[in-house]
Amino acid sequence: MFVKLMKYEMMSTARVFGVCYLALLAVSLLLLIPFHGVLINGFDTDFYAGGARGMFTATLMMIYIGLIVAVCVVTLIFIIKRFHVNLLGSEGYLMMTLPVSTWELVLSKVVAALIWTFLSAVAIVVSMFIIGIGSVGLNELREIFAHIPDMLGEFYKITGHHVSEYVFPAILMCIFGV
């Protein structure tokens, strides 16, 4: 029964989150247009000085930043709202009549919240990666990723700790925070 609860919880929330993720990815793809032009033509003073292309890029960047904030806020608010309405509100009366225990109802909401929080983070990172490919180029991005082990080595030299000592507790903190 828990699987069915999860299925219907994910289906009912997918409409809102799907639209947010599609909008974020669409704007990041639109940002490829001005960044790709700068990449091909080299340093273009018209791009940085203003003009129609500069206005277009600035507007898209403002929309993009607004969408990142919106995805984070919608994720937080919508998860809280779904929990309140489905368990404590008018829909809670119907939810409590299902032949499942209360902990399964709460667990289905928590697992769905974790999944949507993770997917929101993935959507934001993917959109930034798309913009990174457009502004830097794929070959330069590969070179940047090739230097990550060197940066992790420098981090170890400076702090005396591995990055994994910070990453896993941060992930656990995020999970328990939800």
PDB file of C-alpha atoms in Angstrom, residues 13-171:
ATOM      1  CA  THR A  13       2.695  16.870  -7.173  1.00  0.00           C
ATOM      2  CA  ALA A  14       4.361  16.270 -10.537  1.00  0.00           C
ATOM      3  CA  ARG A  15       2.183  18.822 -12.310  1.00  0.00           C
ATOM      4  CA  VAL A  16       3.485  21.755 -10.308  1.00  0.00           C
ATOM      5  CA  PHE A  17       7.127  20.709 -10.207  1.00  0.00           C
ATOM      6  CA  GLY A  18       7.206  19.635 -13.843  1.00  0.00           C
ATOM      7  CA  VAL A  19       6.186  23.101 -14.999  1.00  0.00           C
ATOM      8  CA  CYS A  20       8.837  24.729 -12.805  1.00  0.00           C
ATOM      9  CA  TYR A  21      11.586  22.431 -14.079  1.00  0.00           C
ATOM     10  CA  LEU A  22      10.570  22.862 -17.721  1.00  0.00           C
ATOM     11  CA  ALA A  23      10.555  26.658 -17.368  1.00  0.00           C
ATOM     12  CA  LEU A  24      13.998  26.592 -15.747  1.00  0.00           C
ATOM     13  CA  LEU A  25      15.462  24.380 -18.458  1.00  0.00           C
ATOM     14  CA  ALA A  26      13.786  26.396 -21.240  1.00  0.00           C
ATOM     15  CA  VAL A  27      15.285  29.670 -20.001  1.00  0.00           C
ATOM     16  CA  SER A  28      18.708  28.058 -19.617  1.00  0.00           C
ATOM     17  CA  LEU A  29      18.446  26.833 -23.217  1.00  0.00           C
ATOM     18  CA  LEU A  30      17.440  30.337 -24.331  1.00  0.00           C
ATOM     19  CA  LEU A  31      20.525  31.686 -22.557  1.00  0.00           C
ATOM     20  CA  LEU A  32      22.639  29.553 -24.880  1.00  0.00           C
ATOM     21  CA  ILE A  33      21.794  31.955 -27.735  1.00  0.00           C
ATOM     22  CA  PRO A  34      23.701  35.034 -26.454  1.00  0.00           C
ATOM     23  CA  PHE A  35      26.433  33.031 -24.730  1.00  0.00           C
ATOM     24  CA  HIS A  36      27.033  30.895 -27.813  1.00  0.00           C
ATOM     25  CA  GLY A  37      27.368  34.066 -29.914  1.00  0.00           C
ATOM     26  CA  VAL A  38      30.035  35.390 -27.556  1.00  0.00           C
ATOM     27  CA  LEU A  39      31.795  32.027 -27.640  1.00  0.00           C
ATOM     28  CA  ILE A  40      31.923  31.934 -31.439  1.00  0.00           C
ATOM     29  CA  ASN A  41      32.719  35.616 -32.067  1.00  0.00           C
ATOM     30  CA  GLY A  42      35.086  36.043 -29.156  1.00  0.00           C
ATOM     31  CA  PHE A  43      34.896  39.152 -26.979  1.00  0.00           C
ATOM     32  CA  ASP A  44      32.052  41.243 -28.349  1.00  0.00           C
ATOM     33  CA  THR A  45      31.902  44.769 -26.955  1.00  0.00           C
ATOM     34  CA  ASP A  46      28.276  45.210 -28.080  1.00  0.00           C
ATOM     35  CA  PHE A  47      27.301  42.268 -25.864  1.00  0.00           C
ATOM     36  CA  TYR A  48      28.798  43.850 -22.749  1.00  0.00           C
ATOM     37  CA  ALA A  49      28.044  47.502 -23.549  1.00  0.00           C
ATOM     38  CA  GLY A  50      24.307  47.058 -23.877  1.00  0.00           C
ATOM     39  CA  GLY A  51      22.234  47.191 -26.996  1.00  0.00           C
ATOM     40  CA  ALA A  52      19.436  44.828 -27.888  1.00  0.00           C
ATOM     41  CA  ARG A  53      21.515  41.713 -27.338  1.00  0.00           C
ATOM     42  CA  GLY A  54      22.700  42.937 -23.955  1.00  0.00           C
ATOM     43  CA  MET A  55      19.133  43.750 -22.890  1.00  0.00           C
ATOM     44  CA  PHE A  56      17.974  40.338 -24.061  1.00  0.00           C
ATOM     45  CA  THR A  57      20.711  38.612 -22.089  1.00  0.00           C
ATOM     46  CA  ALA A  58      20.156  40.720 -18.974  1.00  0.00           C
ATOM     47  CA  THR A  59      16.418  40.053 -19.085  1.00  0.00           C
ATOM     48  CA  LEU A  60      16.961  36.324 -19.522  1.00  0.00           C
ATOM     49  CA  MET A  61      19.457  36.273 -16.659  1.00  0.00           C
ATOM     50  CA  MET A  62      16.978  38.038 -14.358  1.00  0.00           C
ATOM     51  CA  ILE A  63      14.273  35.570 -15.368  1.00  0.00           C
ATOM     52  CA  TYR A  64      16.685  32.684 -14.823  1.00  0.00           C
ATOM     53  CA  ILE A  65      17.669  33.842 -11.330  1.00  0.00           C
ATOM     54  CA  GLY A  66      14.007  34.430 -10.512  1.00  0.00           C
ATOM     55  CA  LEU A  67      13.186  30.910 -11.666  1.00  0.00           C
ATOM     56  CA  ILE A  68      15.919  29.418  -9.482  1.00  0.00           C
ATOM     57  CA  VAL A  69      14.498  31.253  -6.487  1.00  0.00           C
ATOM     58  CA  ALA A  70      10.974  30.235  -7.516  1.00  0.00           C
ATOM     59  CA  VAL A  71      11.913  26.558  -7.788  1.00  0.00           C
ATOM     60  CA  CYS A  72      13.435  26.630  -4.296  1.00  0.00           C
ATOM     61  CA  VAL A  73      10.501  28.513  -2.766  1.00  0.00           C
ATOM     62  CA  VAL A  74       7.851  26.457  -4.584  1.00  0.00           C
ATOM     63  CA  THR A  75       9.536  23.268  -3.436  1.00  0.00           C
ATOM     64  CA  LEU A  76       9.519  24.359   0.186  1.00  0.00           C
ATOM     65  CA  ILE A  77       6.049  25.923   0.257  1.00  0.00           C
ATOM     66  CA  PHE A  78       4.353  23.235  -1.821  1.00  0.00           C
ATOM     67  CA  ILE A  79       5.762  20.415   0.320  1.00  0.00           C
ATOM     68  CA  ILE A  80       4.546  22.128   3.493  1.00  0.00           C
ATOM     69  CA  LYS A  81       1.154  22.871   1.945  1.00  0.00           C
ATOM     70  CA  ARG A  82       0.689  19.292   0.708  1.00  0.00           C
ATOM     71  CA  PHE A  83       1.568  17.896   4.113  1.00  0.00           C
ATOM     72  CA  HIS A  84      -0.821  20.242   5.902  1.00  0.00           C
ATOM     73  CA  VAL A  85      -3.763  19.885   3.516  1.00  0.00           C
ATOM     74  CA  ASN A  86      -3.451  16.137   2.948  1.00  0.00           C
ATOM     75  CA  LEU A  87      -2.987  15.093   6.544  1.00  0.00           C
ATOM     76  CA  LEU A  88      -4.333  17.893   8.705  1.00  0.00           C
ATOM     77  CA  GLY A  89      -6.811  19.654   6.425  1.00  0.00           C
ATOM     78  CA  SER A  90      -9.990  18.681   4.672  1.00  0.00           C
ATOM     79  CA  GLU A  91      -8.312  15.920   2.643  1.00  0.00           C
ATOM     80  CA  GLY A  92      -6.888  14.476   5.852  1.00  0.00           C
ATOM     81  CA  TYR A  93     -10.275  13.110   6.786  1.00  0.00           C
ATOM     82  CA  LEU A  94     -10.281  10.974   3.654  1.00  0.00           C
ATOM     83  CA  MET A  95      -6.609  10.034   4.018  1.00  0.00           C
ATOM     84  CA  MET A  96      -7.215   8.707   7.526  1.00  0.00           C
ATOM     85  CA  THR A  97      -9.938   6.383   6.237  1.00  0.00           C
ATOM     86  CA  LEU A  98      -7.451   4.492   4.057  1.00  0.00           C
ATOM     87  CA  PRO A  99      -6.484   1.038   5.339  1.00  0.00           C
ATOM     88  CA  VAL A 100      -2.906   2.068   6.165  1.00  0.00           C
ATOM     89  CA  SER A 101      -1.261   3.157   9.356  1.00  0.00           C
ATOM     90  CA  THR A 102      -0.526   6.796  10.096  1.00  0.00           C
ATOM     91  CA  TRP A 103       3.218   6.334   9.909  1.00  0.00           C
ATOM     92  CA  GLU A 104       2.883   5.115   6.302  1.00  0.00           C
ATOM     93  CA  LEU A 105       0.946   8.256   5.386  1.00  0.00           C
ATOM     94  CA  VAL A 106       3.562  10.493   6.967  1.00  0.00           C
ATOM     95  CA  LEU A 107       6.433   8.475   5.509  1.00  0.00           C
ATOM     96  CA  SER A 108       4.974   8.739   2.008  1.00  0.00           C
ATOM     97  CA  LYS A 109       4.861  12.526   2.362  1.00  0.00           C
ATOM     98  CA  VAL A 110       8.427  12.670   3.699  1.00  0.00           C
ATOM     99  CA  VAL A 111       9.836  10.423   0.969  1.00  0.00           C
ATOM    100  CA  ALA A 112       8.025  12.463  -1.699  1.00  0.00           C
ATOM    101  CA  ALA A 113       9.444  15.639  -0.157  1.00  0.00           C
ATOM    102  CA  LEU A 114      12.966  14.187  -0.275  1.00  0.00           C
ATOM    103  CA  ILE A 115      12.538  13.126  -3.885  1.00  0.00           C
ATOM    104  CA  TRP A 116      11.243  16.532  -4.984  1.00  0.00           C
ATOM    105  CA  THR A 117      13.958  18.370  -3.064  1.00  0.00           C
ATOM    106  CA  PHE A 118      16.607  16.219  -4.724  1.00  0.00           C
ATOM    107  CA  LEU A 119      15.030  16.672  -8.169  1.00  0.00           C
ATOM    108  CA  SER A 120      14.882  20.448  -7.648  1.00  0.00           C
ATOM    109  CA  ALA A 121      18.596  20.515  -6.870  1.00  0.00           C
ATOM    110  CA  VAL A 122      19.309  18.334  -9.921  1.00  0.00           C
ATOM    111  CA  ALA A 123      17.233  20.596 -12.187  1.00  0.00           C
ATOM    112  CA  ILE A 124      19.114  23.678 -10.974  1.00  0.00           C
ATOM    113  CA  VAL A 125      22.516  22.017 -11.444  1.00  0.00           C
ATOM    114  CA  VAL A 126      21.577  20.738 -14.921  1.00  0.00           C
ATOM    115  CA  SER A 127      20.418  24.197 -15.972  1.00  0.00           C
ATOM    116  CA  MET A 128      23.687  25.713 -14.716  1.00  0.00           C
ATOM    117  CA  PHE A 129      25.608  23.017 -16.574  1.00  0.00           C
ATOM    118  CA  ILE A 130      23.731  23.895 -19.781  1.00  0.00           C
ATOM    119  CA  ILE A 131      24.618  27.556 -19.347  1.00  0.00           C
ATOM    120  CA  GLY A 132      28.216  26.573 -18.558  1.00  0.00           C
ATOM    121  CA  ILE A 133      28.487  24.613 -21.784  1.00  0.00           C
ATOM    122  CA  GLY A 134      27.122  27.603 -23.695  1.00  0.00           C
ATOM    123  CA  SER A 135      29.346  30.216 -22.098  1.00  0.00           C
ATOM    124  CA  VAL A 136      32.618  28.314 -21.722  1.00  0.00           C
ATOM    125  CA  GLY A 137      32.406  25.547 -24.258  1.00  0.00           C
ATOM    126  CA  LEU A 138      32.521  21.808 -23.851  1.00  0.00           C
ATOM    127  CA  ASN A 139      36.309  21.441 -24.183  1.00  0.00           C
ATOM    128  CA  GLU A 140      37.016  24.117 -21.570  1.00  0.00           C
ATOM    129  CA  LEU A 141      34.413  22.563 -19.277  1.00  0.00           C
ATOM    130  CA  ARG A 142      36.229  19.227 -19.553  1.00  0.00           C
ATOM    131  CA  GLU A 143      39.466  20.966 -18.567  1.00  0.00           C
ATOM    132  CA  ILE A 144      37.747  22.497 -15.545  1.00  0.00           C
ATOM    133  CA  PHE A 145      36.453  19.091 -14.467  1.00  0.00           C
ATOM    134  CA  ALA A 146      39.922  17.613 -14.996  1.00  0.00           C
ATOM    135  CA  HIS A 147      41.261  19.994 -12.327  1.00  0.00           C
ATOM    136  CA  ILE A 148      38.762  18.906  -9.675  1.00  0.00           C
ATOM    137  CA  PRO A 149      41.104  16.233  -8.196  1.00  0.00           C
ATOM    138  CA  ASP A 150      43.831  18.891  -7.913  1.00  0.00           C
ATOM    139  CA  MET A 151      41.419  21.222  -6.099  1.00  0.00           C
ATOM    140  CA  LEU A 152      40.399  18.428  -3.726  1.00  0.00           C
ATOM    141  CA  GLY A 153      44.095  17.735  -3.038  1.00  0.00           C
ATOM    142  CA  GLU A 154      44.663  21.409  -2.245  1.00  0.00           C
ATOM    143  CA  PHE A 155      41.661  21.358   0.077  1.00  0.00           C
ATOM    144  CA  TYR A 156      43.211  18.407   1.918  1.00  0.00           C
ATOM    145  CA  LYS A 157      46.592  20.185   2.174  1.00  0.00           C
ATOM    146  CA  ILE A 158      44.994  23.332   3.598  1.00  0.00           C
ATOM    147  CA  THR A 159      42.490  21.801   6.027  1.00  0.00           C
ATOM    148  CA  GLY A 160      43.904  18.343   6.699  1.00  0.00           C
ATOM    149  CA  HIS A 161      40.460  16.847   6.052  1.00  0.00           C
ATOM    150  CA  HIS A 162      38.952  15.101   3.056  1.00  0.00           C
ATOM    151  CA  VAL A 163      35.957  16.701   1.384  1.00  0.00           C
ATOM    152  CA  SER A 164      33.930  13.552   2.062  1.00  0.00           C
ATOM    153  CA  GLU A 165      34.077  14.394   5.757  1.00  0.00           C
ATOM    154  CA  TYR A 166      31.978  17.471   4.973  1.00  0.00           C
ATOM    155  CA  VAL A 167      29.811  16.207   2.113  1.00  0.00           C
ATOM    156  CA  PHE A 168      28.187  13.215   3.802  1.00  0.00           C
ATOM    157  CA  PRO A 169      27.185  15.104   6.973  1.00  0.00           C
ATOM    158  CA  ALA A 170      25.791  17.894   4.783  1.00  0.00           C
ATOM    159  CA  ILE A 171      23.715  15.378   2.818  1.00  0.00           C
TER     160      ILE A 171
END
